[in-house]
PDB file of C-alpha atoms in Angstrom:
ATOM      1  CA  MET A   1       0.046  -0.157  -0.133  1.00  0.00           C
ATOM      2  CA  LYS A   2       1.384   3.523  -0.764  1.00  0.00           C
ATOM      3  CA  GLN A   3       2.234   5.919   1.860  1.00  0.00           C
ATOM      4  CA  GLU A   4      -0.744   8.113   0.827  1.00  0.00           C
ATOM      5  CA  GLU A   5      -3.211   5.163   1.042  1.00  0.00           C
ATOM      6  CA  ARG A   6      -1.917   3.926   4.224  1.00  0.00           C
ATOM      7  CA  ALA A   7      -2.577   7.703   5.820  1.00  0.00           C
ATOM      8  CA  VAL A   8      -5.970   7.709   4.448  1.00  0.00           C
ATOM      9  CA  ALA A   9      -6.821   4.386   5.581  1.00  0.00           C
ATOM     10  CA  GLY A  10      -5.280   4.976   9.217  1.00  0.00           C
ATOM     11  CA  ALA A  11      -7.374   8.327   9.300  1.00  0.00           C
ATOM     12  CA  GLY A  12     -10.470   6.350   8.346  1.00  0.00           C
ATOM     13  CA  VAL A  13      -9.900   3.787  11.191  1.00  0.00           C
ATOM     14  CA  LYS A  14      -9.325   6.664  13.725  1.00  0.00           C
ATOM     15  CA  GLY A  15     -12.344   8.481  12.364  1.00  0.00           C
ATOM     16  CA  GLY A  16     -14.476   5.334  12.734  1.00  0.00           C
ATOM     17  CA  ALA A  17     -13.273   4.940  16.225  1.00  0.00           C
ATOM     18  CA  ARG A  18     -14.094   8.527  17.175  1.00  0.00           C
ATOM     19  CA  ARG A  19     -17.443   8.039  15.635  1.00  0.00           C
ATOM     20  CA  GLY A  20     -18.006   4.931  17.691  1.00  0.00           C
ATOM     21  CA  ALA A  21     -16.956   6.460  20.869  1.00  0.00           C
ATOM     22  CA  ALA A  22     -19.308   9.532  20.134  1.00  0.00           C
ATOM     23  CA  LEU A  23     -22.311   7.231  19.619  1.00  0.00           C
ATOM     24  CA  VAL A  24     -21.529   5.560  22.946  1.00  0.00           C
ATOM     25  CA  MET A  25     -21.259   8.691  24.647  1.00  0.00           C
ATOM     26  CA  ALA A  26     -24.652  10.095  23.078  1.00  0.00           C
ATOM     27  CA  GLY A  27     -26.272   6.782  24.351  1.00  0.00           C
ATOM     28  CA  MET A  28     -24.845   7.300  27.767  1.00  0.00           C
ATOM     29  CA  LEU A  29     -25.868  11.025  27.923  1.00  0.00           C
ATOM     30  CA  ALA A  30     -29.464   9.927  27.438  1.00  0.00           C
ATOM     31  CA  LEU A  31     -29.041   7.902  30.707  1.00  0.00           C
ATOM     32  CA  LEU A  32     -27.549  10.606  32.836  1.00  0.00           C
ATOM     33  CA  PRO A  33     -29.529  11.452  35.779  1.00  0.00           C
ATOM     34  CA  SER A  34     -30.753  15.037  35.977  1.00  0.00           C
ATOM     35  CA  ALA A  35     -28.005  17.437  37.242  1.00  0.00           C
ATOM     36  CA  ALA A  36     -30.560  19.194  39.215  1.00  0.00           C
ATOM     37  CA  ALA A  37     -31.434  16.067  41.151  1.00  0.00           C
ATOM     38  CA  ALA A  38     -28.127  16.023  43.181  1.00  0.00           C
ATOM     39  CA  GLN A  39     -25.350  18.620  43.173  1.00  0.00           C
ATOM     40  CA  PRO A  40     -22.514  18.826  45.556  1.00  0.00           C
ATOM     41  CA  SER A  41     -22.578  22.090  47.573  1.00  0.00           C
ATOM     42  CA  GLY A  42     -18.811  22.305  48.405  1.00  0.00           C
ATOM     43  CA  ARG A  43     -16.457  24.530  46.591  1.00  0.00           C
ATOM     44  CA  PRO A  44     -14.132  23.111  43.811  1.00  0.00           C
ATOM     45  CA  THR A  45     -10.745  21.698  45.156  1.00  0.00           C
ATOM     46  CA  ALA A  46      -7.513  23.257  43.636  1.00  0.00           C
ATOM     47  CA  GLY A  47      -4.885  21.643  41.880  1.00  0.00           C
ATOM     48  CA  ALA A  48      -4.705  19.778  38.453  1.00  0.00           C
ATOM     49  CA  ASN A  49      -5.150  16.399  40.002  1.00  0.00           C
ATOM     50  CA  ALA A  50      -8.124  17.450  42.344  1.00  0.00           C
ATOM     51  CA  PRO A  51      -9.767  14.862  44.238  1.00  0.00           C
ATOM     52  CA  VAL A  52     -13.156  13.668  42.563  1.00  0.00           C
ATOM     53  CA  THR A  53     -15.402  15.263  44.978  1.00  0.00           C
ATOM     54  CA  ALA A  54     -15.145  18.925  46.602  1.00  0.00           C
ATOM     55  CA  ALA A  55     -16.077  17.815  50.129  1.00  0.00           C
ATOM     56  CA  GLU A  56     -15.849  14.851  52.302  1.00  0.00           C
ATOM     57  CA  PRO A  57     -19.308  12.764  52.014  1.00  0.00           C
ATOM     58  CA  THR A  58     -21.270  12.860  55.169  1.00  0.00           C
ATOM     59  CA  PHE A  59     -22.898   9.831  56.580  1.00  0.00           C
ATOM     60  CA  ALA A  60     -26.228  10.822  55.110  1.00  0.00           C
ATOM     61  CA  ASP A  61     -24.468  11.201  51.669  1.00  0.00           C
ATOM     62  CA  LEU A  62     -23.169   7.544  51.893  1.00  0.00           C
ATOM     63  CA  VAL A  63     -26.477   6.153  52.873  1.00  0.00           C
ATOM     64  CA  SER A  64     -28.419   7.909  50.115  1.00  0.00           C
ATOM     65  CA  LEU A  65     -26.071   7.076  47.565  1.00  0.00           C
ATOM     66  CA  ALA A  66     -25.648   3.423  48.472  1.00  0.00           C
ATOM     67  CA  GLU A  67     -29.445   2.790  49.010  1.00  0.00           C
ATOM     68  CA  ALA A  68     -30.090   4.120  45.411  1.00  0.00           C
ATOM     69  CA  ALA A  69     -27.511   2.060  43.807  1.00  0.00           C
ATOM     70  CA  ASP A  70     -27.858  -1.510  42.148  1.00  0.00           C
ATOM     71  CA  VAL A  71     -23.914  -1.675  42.440  1.00  0.00           C
ATOM     72  CA  VAL A  72     -20.993  -0.034  44.051  1.00  0.00           C
ATOM     73  CA  VAL A  73     -18.040  -0.416  42.196  1.00  0.00           C
ATOM     74  CA  ARG A  74     -14.188   0.509  42.555  1.00  0.00           C
ATOM     75  CA  LEU A  75     -12.351   1.296  39.397  1.00  0.00           C
ATOM     76  CA  THR A  76      -9.182   2.445  38.082  1.00  0.00           C
ATOM     77  CA  VAL A  77      -9.815   5.268  35.211  1.00  0.00           C
ATOM     78  CA  ARG A  78      -8.230   4.395  32.084  1.00  0.00           C
ATOM     79  CA  ARG A  79      -9.467   7.138  29.646  1.00  0.00           C
ATOM     80  CA  GLN A  80     -11.498  10.270  30.008  1.00  0.00           C
ATOM     81  CA  ALA A  81     -13.088  12.893  27.606  1.00  0.00           C
ATOM     82  CA  GLU A  82     -14.673  16.133  28.553  1.00  0.00           C
ATOM     83  CA  VAL A  83     -18.494  16.483  27.332  1.00  0.00           C
ATOM     84  CA  ARG A  84     -19.126  20.103  26.127  1.00  0.00           C
ATOM     85  CA  GLY A  85     -21.637  22.226  24.645  1.00  0.00           C
ATOM     86  CA  ASP A  86     -25.445  20.844  24.224  1.00  0.00           C
ATOM     87  CA  ARG A  87     -24.365  17.604  25.582  1.00  0.00           C
ATOM     88  CA  ALA A  88     -23.463  19.095  28.889  1.00  0.00           C
ATOM     89  CA  MET A  89     -26.948  20.719  29.428  1.00  0.00           C
ATOM     90  CA  GLY A  90     -27.946  20.886  33.124  1.00  0.00           C
ATOM     91  CA  LEU A  91     -24.223  21.099  34.189  1.00  0.00           C
ATOM     92  CA  ALA A  92     -24.111  23.108  37.467  1.00  0.00           C
ATOM     93  CA  PRO A  93     -21.239  26.204  37.420  1.00  0.00           C
ATOM     94  CA  GLY A  94     -17.974  24.991  38.422  1.00  0.00           C
ATOM     95  CA  GLN A  95     -18.486  21.388  37.220  1.00  0.00           C
ATOM     96  CA  ALA A  96     -17.121  19.248  34.083  1.00  0.00           C
ATOM     97  CA  ARG A  97     -19.221  16.440  32.816  1.00  0.00           C
ATOM     98  CA  LEU A  98     -16.723  13.567  31.848  1.00  0.00           C
ATOM     99  CA  PHE A  99     -17.117  10.493  29.787  1.00  0.00           C
ATOM    100  CA  LEU A 100     -14.998   8.022  31.591  1.00  0.00           C
ATOM    101  CA  GLU A 101     -13.714   4.434  30.805  1.00  0.00           C
ATOM    102  CA  GLY A 102     -11.961   2.303  33.578  1.00  0.00           C
ATOM    103  CA  ASP A 103     -10.930  -1.192  34.888  1.00  0.00           C
ATOM    104  CA  THR A 104     -13.023  -2.856  37.606  1.00  0.00           C
ATOM    105  CA  GLU A 105     -10.953  -3.237  40.620  1.00  0.00           C
ATOM    106  CA  ALA A 106     -13.803  -4.615  42.917  1.00  0.00           C
ATOM    107  CA  LEU A 107     -17.439  -4.972  43.324  1.00  0.00           C
ATOM    108  CA  ILE A 108     -17.905  -3.567  46.694  1.00  0.00           C
ATOM    109  CA  ALA A 109     -21.608  -4.125  46.787  1.00  0.00           C
ATOM    110  CA  GLY A 110     -24.356  -5.545  44.237  1.00  0.00           C
ATOM    111  CA  THR A 111     -25.248  -9.080  43.378  1.00  0.00           C
ATOM    112  CA  ALA A 112     -25.178  -8.777  39.480  1.00  0.00           C
ATOM    113  CA  PRO A 113     -21.716  -9.235  37.877  1.00  0.00           C
ATOM    114  CA  VAL A 114     -20.059  -6.330  36.285  1.00  0.00           C
ATOM    115  CA  GLY A 115     -17.585  -6.161  33.231  1.00  0.00           C
ATOM    116  CA  ALA A 116     -13.957  -5.846  33.545  1.00  0.00           C
ATOM    117  CA  ARG A 117     -13.973  -2.704  31.769  1.00  0.00           C
ATOM    118  CA  LEU A 118     -16.780  -0.148  32.336  1.00  0.00           C
ATOM    119  CA  ARG A 119     -17.925   3.232  30.940  1.00  0.00           C
ATOM    120  CA  TRP A 120     -19.923   5.926  32.533  1.00  0.00           C
ATOM    121  CA  LEU A 121     -20.670   9.528  32.747  1.00  0.00           C
ATOM    122  CA  ALA A 122     -19.776  11.886  35.934  1.00  0.00           C
ATOM    123  CA  ASP A 123     -19.916  15.540  36.938  1.00  0.00           C
ATOM    124  CA  VAL A 124     -16.826  16.291  38.699  1.00  0.00           C
ATOM    125  CA  PRO A 125     -15.646  19.689  40.245  1.00  0.00           C
ATOM    126  CA  ARG A 126     -13.165  21.808  38.098  1.00  0.00           C
ATOM    127  CA  ASP A 127      -9.876  22.841  39.594  1.00  0.00           C
ATOM    128  CA  ALA A 128      -9.038  26.366  40.685  1.00  0.00           C
ATOM    129  CA  ARG A 129      -7.935  27.180  37.055  1.00  0.00           C
ATOM    130  CA  GLY A 130     -11.379  26.004  35.644  1.00  0.00           C
ATOM    131  CA  ARG A 131     -10.129  22.852  34.181  1.00  0.00           C
ATOM    132  CA  ALA A 132     -11.523  19.428  34.484  1.00  0.00           C
ATOM    133  CA  PRO A 133      -9.385  17.169  36.841  1.00  0.00           C
ATOM    134  CA  ARG A 134      -7.126  14.491  35.231  1.00  0.00           C
ATOM    135  CA  LEU A 135      -8.361  11.301  36.734  1.00  0.00           C
ATOM    136  CA  ARG A 136      -6.308   8.839  34.504  1.00  0.00           C
ATOM    137  CA  ARG A 137      -4.914   6.199  36.734  1.00  0.00           C
ATOM    138  CA  GLN A 138      -6.800   7.402  39.924  1.00  0.00           C
ATOM    139  CA  SER A 139      -9.136   4.940  41.666  1.00  0.00           C
ATOM    140  CA  VAL A 140     -12.842   5.957  42.127  1.00  0.00           C
ATOM    141  CA  VAL A 141     -15.893   4.533  43.823  1.00  0.00           C
ATOM    142  CA  VAL A 142     -19.078   4.817  41.837  1.00  0.00           C
ATOM    143  CA  PHE A 143     -22.625   4.312  42.954  1.00  0.00           C
ATOM    144  CA  ALA A 144     -24.668   3.199  39.774  1.00  0.00           C
ATOM    145  CA  ARG A 145     -27.340   1.372  38.191  1.00  0.00           C
ATOM    146  CA  LEU A 146     -27.042  -1.315  35.828  1.00  0.00           C
ATOM    147  CA  VAL A 147     -28.066  -0.570  32.087  1.00  0.00           C
ATOM    148  CA  PRO A 148     -30.109  -3.332  30.599  1.00  0.00           C
ATOM    149  CA  GLY A 149     -28.426  -4.771  27.419  1.00  0.00           C
ATOM    150  CA  ARG A 150     -25.276  -2.838  27.990  1.00  0.00           C
ATOM    151  CA  PRO A 151     -23.103  -4.779  30.337  1.00  0.00           C
ATOM    152  CA  ASP A 152     -20.006  -2.469  29.737  1.00  0.00           C
ATOM    153  CA  GLU A 153     -22.031   0.702  30.992  1.00  0.00           C
ATOM    154  CA  LEU A 154     -23.153   2.022  34.174  1.00  0.00           C
ATOM    155  CA  GLN A 155     -25.479   4.835  35.012  1.00  0.00           C
ATOM    156  CA  LEU A 156     -24.677   6.768  38.261  1.00  0.00           C
ATOM    157  CA  VAL A 157     -27.506   7.242  40.502  1.00  0.00           C
ATOM    158  CA  ALA A 158     -26.798  11.018  40.509  1.00  0.00           C
ATOM    159  CA  PRO A 159     -24.426  13.031  38.261  1.00  0.00           C
ATOM    160  CA  ASP A 160     -22.004  13.456  41.029  1.00  0.00           C
ATOM    161  CA  ALA A 161     -22.223   9.843  42.470  1.00  0.00           C
ATOM    162  CA  GLN A 162     -18.491   9.297  42.153  1.00  0.00           C
ATOM    163  CA  LEU A 163     -15.960   9.665  44.942  1.00  0.00           C
ATOM    164  CA  ALA A 164     -12.405   9.258  45.208  1.00  0.00           C
ATOM    165  CA  ALA A 165     -11.488   5.820  46.336  1.00  0.00           C
ATOM    166  CA  THR A 166      -9.509   5.694  49.731  1.00  0.00           C
ATOM    167  CA  PRO A 167      -9.048   3.022  52.586  1.00  0.00           C
ATOM    168  CA  ALA A 168     -10.899   5.838  54.847  1.00  0.00           C
ATOM    169  CA  LEU A 169     -13.872   5.852  52.561  1.00  0.00           C
ATOM    170  CA  GLU A 170     -14.155   2.141  52.168  1.00  0.00           C
ATOM    171  CA  GLN A 171     -13.966   1.885  56.052  1.00  0.00           C
ATOM    172  CA  ARG A 172     -16.787   4.170  56.482  1.00  0.00           C
ATOM    173  CA  LEU A 173     -18.820   2.752  53.482  1.00  0.00           C
ATOM    174  CA  ARG A 174     -18.775  -1.019  54.404  1.00  0.00           C
ATOM    175  CA  PRO A 175     -20.830  -0.535  57.668  1.00  0.00           C
ATOM    176  CA  VAL A 176     -23.269   1.483  55.687  1.00  0.00           C
ATOM    177  CA  LEU A 177     -23.703  -1.281  53.006  1.00  0.00           C
ATOM    178  CA  ALA A 178     -23.951  -4.194  55.787  1.00  0.00           C
ATOM    179  CA  ALA A 179     -26.845  -2.172  57.546  1.00  0.00           C
ATOM    180  CA  LEU A 180     -28.766  -1.530  54.108  1.00  0.00           C
ATOM    181  CA  LEU A 181     -28.481  -5.379  53.483  1.00  0.00           C
ATOM    182  CA  ALA A 182     -29.420  -6.634  56.900  1.00  0.00           C
ATOM    183  CA  PRO A 183     -32.980  -8.211  57.336  1.00  0.00           C
ATOM    184  CA  ASP A 184     -33.811  -6.247  60.383  1.00  0.00           C
ATOM    185  CA  ARG A 185     -32.927  -2.684  58.726  1.00  0.00           C
ATOM    186  CA  PRO A 186     -35.025  -0.004  59.881  1.00  0.00           C
ATOM    187  CA  PRO A 187     -37.742   1.076  57.295  1.00  0.00           C
ATOM    188  CA  VAL A 188     -37.781   4.371  55.646  1.00  0.00           C
ATOM    189  CA  ILE A 189     -39.860   6.958  57.628  1.00  0.00           C
ATOM    190  CA  THR A 190     -42.508   8.641  55.492  1.00  0.00           C
ATOM    191  CA  GLY A 191     -44.179  10.761  58.048  1.00  0.00           C
ATOM    192  CA  ILE A 192     -46.157  10.918  61.427  1.00  0.00           C
ATOM    193  CA  GLU A 193     -49.304   8.755  61.903  1.00  0.00           C
ATOM    194  CA  ASP A 194     -50.491   9.445  65.309  1.00  0.00           C
ATOM    195  CA  VAL A 195     -49.229  11.231  68.477  1.00  0.00           C
ATOM    196  CA  LEU A 196     -50.611  10.701  72.144  1.00  0.00           C
ATOM    197  CA  SER A 197     -49.182  12.566  75.420  1.00  0.00           C
ATOM    198  CA  ILE A 198     -50.494  11.229  78.526  1.00  0.00           C
ATOM    199  CA  PRO A 199     -49.795  13.036  81.951  1.00  0.00           C
ATOM    200  CA  GLY A 200     -48.443  10.995  84.953  1.00  0.00           C
ATOM    201  CA  ASN A 201     -49.891  11.182  88.534  1.00  0.00           C
ATOM    202  CA  LEU A 202     -47.013  13.596  89.602  1.00  0.00           C
ATOM    203  CA  VAL A 203     -46.297  16.998  88.682  1.00  0.00           C
ATOM    204  CA  GLY A 204     -43.884  17.032  85.765  1.00  0.00           C
ATOM    205  CA  GLU A 205     -44.514  13.413  84.689  1.00  0.00           C
ATOM    206  CA  SER A 206     -45.758  12.538  81.351  1.00  0.00           C
ATOM    207  CA  GLU A 207     -45.229   9.986  78.350  1.00  0.00           C
ATOM    208  CA  THR A 208     -45.581  10.914  74.787  1.00  0.00           C
ATOM    209  CA  GLN A 209     -45.967   8.211  72.090  1.00  0.00           C
ATOM    210  CA  ILE A 210     -45.301   9.231  68.508  1.00  0.00           C
ATOM    211  CA  PHE A 211     -46.363   6.411  65.905  1.00  0.00           C
ATOM    212  CA  LEU A 212     -44.533   6.804  62.668  1.00  0.00           C
ATOM    213  CA  ARG A 213     -45.623   5.905  58.949  1.00  0.00           C
ATOM    214  CA  THR A 214     -43.057   3.948  57.169  1.00  0.00           C
ATOM    215  CA  ALA A 215     -42.671   3.135  53.448  1.00  0.00           C
ATOM    216  CA  ASP A 216     -43.340  -0.368  53.842  1.00  0.00           C
ATOM    217  CA  GLY A 217     -46.064  -0.344  56.478  1.00  0.00           C
ATOM    218  CA  ARG A 218     -43.759  -1.834  59.200  1.00  0.00           C
ATOM    219  CA  PRO A 219     -44.336  -0.424  62.838  1.00  0.00           C
ATOM    220  CA  ALA A 220     -42.013   2.358  64.310  1.00  0.00           C
ATOM    221  CA  SER A 221     -42.721   4.630  67.161  1.00  0.00           C
ATOM    222  CA  LEU A 222     -40.995   7.125  69.330  1.00  0.00           C
ATOM    223  CA  THR A 223     -41.404   7.204  73.212  1.00  0.00           C
ATOM    224  CA  VAL A 224     -40.697  10.140  75.237  1.00  0.00           C
ATOM    225  CA  VAL A 225     -40.685   9.814  79.186  1.00  0.00           C
ATOM    226  CA  ARG A 226     -40.378  12.669  81.647  1.00  0.00           C
ATOM    227  CA  ARG A 227     -40.116  11.844  85.506  1.00  0.00           C
ATOM    228  CA  PRO A 228     -39.597  14.572  88.148  1.00  0.00           C
ATOM    229  CA  GLY A 229     -36.017  15.514  88.994  1.00  0.00           C
ATOM    230  CA  GLN A 230     -34.736  13.416  85.938  1.00  0.00           C
ATOM    231  CA  ALA A 231     -33.646  14.565  82.523  1.00  0.00           C
ATOM    232  CA  PRO A 232     -36.204  13.658  79.809  1.00  0.00           C
ATOM    233  CA  ARG A 233     -35.449  10.323  78.024  1.00  0.00           C
ATOM    234  CA  TRP A 234     -36.649   9.002  74.722  1.00  0.00           C
ATOM    235  CA  GLY A 235     -36.269   5.968  72.505  1.00  0.00           C
ATOM    236  CA  VAL A 236     -37.179   4.335  69.257  1.00  0.00           C
ATOM    237  CA  SER A 237     -38.848   1.049  68.668  1.00  0.00           C
ATOM    238  CA  TRP A 238     -39.022  -0.808  65.505  1.00  0.00           C
ATOM    239  CA  SER A 239     -41.725  -3.308  66.395  1.00  0.00           C
ATOM    240  CA  GLU A 240     -45.209  -3.280  67.510  1.00  0.00           C
ATOM    241  CA  LEU A 241     -44.165  -3.005  71.127  1.00  0.00           C
ATOM    242  CA  VAL A 242     -44.052   0.321  72.467  1.00  0.00           C
ATOM    243  CA  ASP A 243     -41.230   0.089  74.931  1.00  0.00           C
ATOM    244  CA  GLN A 244     -40.497   2.757  77.633  1.00  0.00           C
ATOM    245  CA  SER A 245     -36.974   1.294  77.991  1.00  0.00           C
ATOM    246  CA  ALA A 246     -36.377   1.709  74.262  1.00  0.00           C
ATOM    247  CA  ALA A 247     -33.041   3.816  73.596  1.00  0.00           C
ATOM    248  CA  ALA A 248     -31.976   6.451  71.331  1.00  0.00           C
ATOM    249  CA  PRO A 249     -30.077   5.418  68.296  1.00  0.00           C
ATOM    250  CA  GLY A 250     -26.428   6.188  68.160  1.00  0.00           C
ATOM    251  CA  ARG A 251     -25.233   8.746  65.719  1.00  0.00           C
ATOM    252  CA  GLU A 252     -24.116   7.640  62.217  1.00  0.00           C
ATOM    253  CA  THR A 253     -26.221   4.559  62.290  1.00  0.00           C
ATOM    254  CA  LEU A 254     -28.853   3.560  59.899  1.00  0.00           C
ATOM    255  CA  ALA A 255     -31.696   4.020  62.555  1.00  0.00           C
ATOM    256  CA  TRP A 256     -30.391   7.439  63.305  1.00  0.00           C
ATOM    257  CA  TYR A 257     -30.335   8.348  59.496  1.00  0.00           C
ATOM    258  CA  ARG A 258     -33.918   7.130  59.114  1.00  0.00           C
ATOM    259  CA  LEU A 259     -35.080   9.425  61.944  1.00  0.00           C
ATOM    260  CA  ALA A 260     -32.643  12.533  61.463  1.00  0.00           C
ATOM    261  CA  CYS A 261     -33.198  12.441  57.758  1.00  0.00           C
ATOM    262  CA  GLY A 262     -36.747  11.350  57.553  1.00  0.00           C
ATOM    263  CA  LEU A 263     -38.703  12.886  60.165  1.00  0.00           C
ATOM    264  CA  PRO A 264     -40.717  16.217  59.468  1.00  0.00           C
ATOM    265  CA  ARG A 265     -39.412  19.384  61.099  1.00  0.00           C
ATOM    266  CA  THR A 266     -42.804  19.872  62.828  1.00  0.00           C
ATOM    267  CA  LEU A 267     -45.286  17.919  64.398  1.00  0.00           C
ATOM    268  CA  PRO A 268     -48.426  17.765  61.931  1.00  0.00           C
ATOM    269  CA  GLU A 269     -51.518  18.985  63.622  1.00  0.00           C
ATOM    270  CA  GLU A 270     -53.779  16.338  62.215  1.00  0.00           C
ATOM    271  CA  ALA A 271     -51.675  13.700  63.872  1.00  0.00           C
ATOM    272  CA  ASP A 272     -52.534  14.564  67.505  1.00  0.00           C
ATOM    273  CA  LEU A 273     -55.009  11.926  69.187  1.00  0.00           C
ATOM    274  CA  ALA A 274     -55.434  14.222  72.246  1.00  0.00           C
ATOM    275  CA  ARG A 275     -57.393  17.395  71.721  1.00  0.00           C
ATOM    276  CA  ASP A 276     -56.475  18.694  75.278  1.00  0.00           C
ATOM    277  CA  PRO A 277     -54.285  21.868  74.461  1.00  0.00           C
ATOM    278  CA  ALA A 278     -52.076  21.110  77.483  1.00  0.00           C
ATOM    279  CA  ALA A 279     -51.385  17.565  76.081  1.00  0.00           C
ATOM    280  CA  ARG A 280     -50.721  19.127  72.563  1.00  0.00           C
ATOM    281  CA  ARG A 281     -48.061  21.495  73.993  1.00  0.00           C
ATOM    282  CA  GLN A 282     -46.468  18.558  75.816  1.00  0.00           C
ATOM    283  CA  ALA A 283     -46.399  16.692  72.509  1.00  0.00           C
ATOM    284  CA  VAL A 284     -44.922  19.422  70.578  1.00  0.00           C
ATOM    285  CA  ALA A 285     -42.097  19.801  73.180  1.00  0.00           C
ATOM    286  CA  ASP A 286     -41.348  16.281  73.276  1.00  0.00           C
ATOM    287  CA  TYR A 287     -41.157  16.094  69.532  1.00  0.00           C
ATOM    288  CA  ALA A 288     -38.772  19.125  69.581  1.00  0.00           C
ATOM    289  CA  LEU A 289     -36.618  17.323  72.077  1.00  0.00           C
ATOM    290  CA  VAL A 290     -36.085  14.242  69.828  1.00  0.00           C
ATOM    291  CA  LEU A 291     -35.159  16.493  66.829  1.00  0.00           C
ATOM    292  CA  GLU A 292     -32.755  18.333  68.935  1.00  0.00           C
ATOM    293  CA  GLN A 293     -31.080  15.440  70.328  1.00  0.00           C
ATOM    294  CA  LEU A 294     -30.797  13.698  66.910  1.00  0.00           C
ATOM    295  CA  GLY A 295     -29.068  16.585  65.282  1.00  0.00           C
ATOM    296  CA  ALA A 296     -29.070  17.737  61.771  1.00  0.00           C
ATOM    297  CA  CYS A 297     -28.905  15.630  58.797  1.00  0.00           C
ATOM    298  CA  ASP A 298     -25.961  17.210  57.295  1.00  0.00           C
ATOM    299  CA  ARG A 299     -25.176  16.517  53.625  1.00  0.00           C
ATOM    300  CA  THR A 300     -22.501  17.796  51.105  1.00  0.00           C
ATOM    301  CA  ARG A 301     -24.929  17.075  48.363  1.00  0.00           C
ATOM    302  CA  ALA A 302     -28.314  18.517  47.544  1.00  0.00           C
TER     303      ALA A 302
END
């Protein structure tokens, strides 16, 4: 083959490869979750090789990502290309949309097998110079759904559902995954069903029971007990039994997450079984105590 013919043939092969990659990218863009669905609130990190996320994920971040995912995979990035223009619609300021390809290191969670090499799209923070970070050879953890009929592609559960893989992250993540897979895991809280506050025989004595609504209909309730001369005590029960001895959940547990991130900020009026104004005020005060002691459901992601 003449030199000119070889050059033309080579250009045709490269052009075909580029067109093939563009078609794959176009298909994956159609699967990308809405950028408005989940955007990180942290500021971009400086440096050309910036970490994959702008802020350390909170416990609530990890639970919400893991709970939405079919698979959690650790990968080594082998190839990246920035998605620009119309294909990056909905991209938040300070973010870059990347088409990524990587080798599977480990399937951290998920029952379905994944390919040895995978492709996905992710929104990542730009560095201080406004450039997309260079992720080639970096390890990342992605929270994703499987794409039917495309075993070599993943769809992230949110545009930013990609984190820098570190031993510290996996140490925090594995207990979360184990808790979500446990048969006795606490149900998702969707609201408050009923509230009942009963005064005791002594001044300052009362018991408030708050019955919760759950996504799967399983029982859940809060009990707040006040005794004269003692600090108020509250606990949660995940069974039909309303137990005065029930304890409050520890922070950064799935039970804590269900309550801190699932309970409404105020007690709905229609949920109060007692029409006595004093009992109503007591129930409101006891519910406020529970929220205060649970603390905020902090997130770095919207």
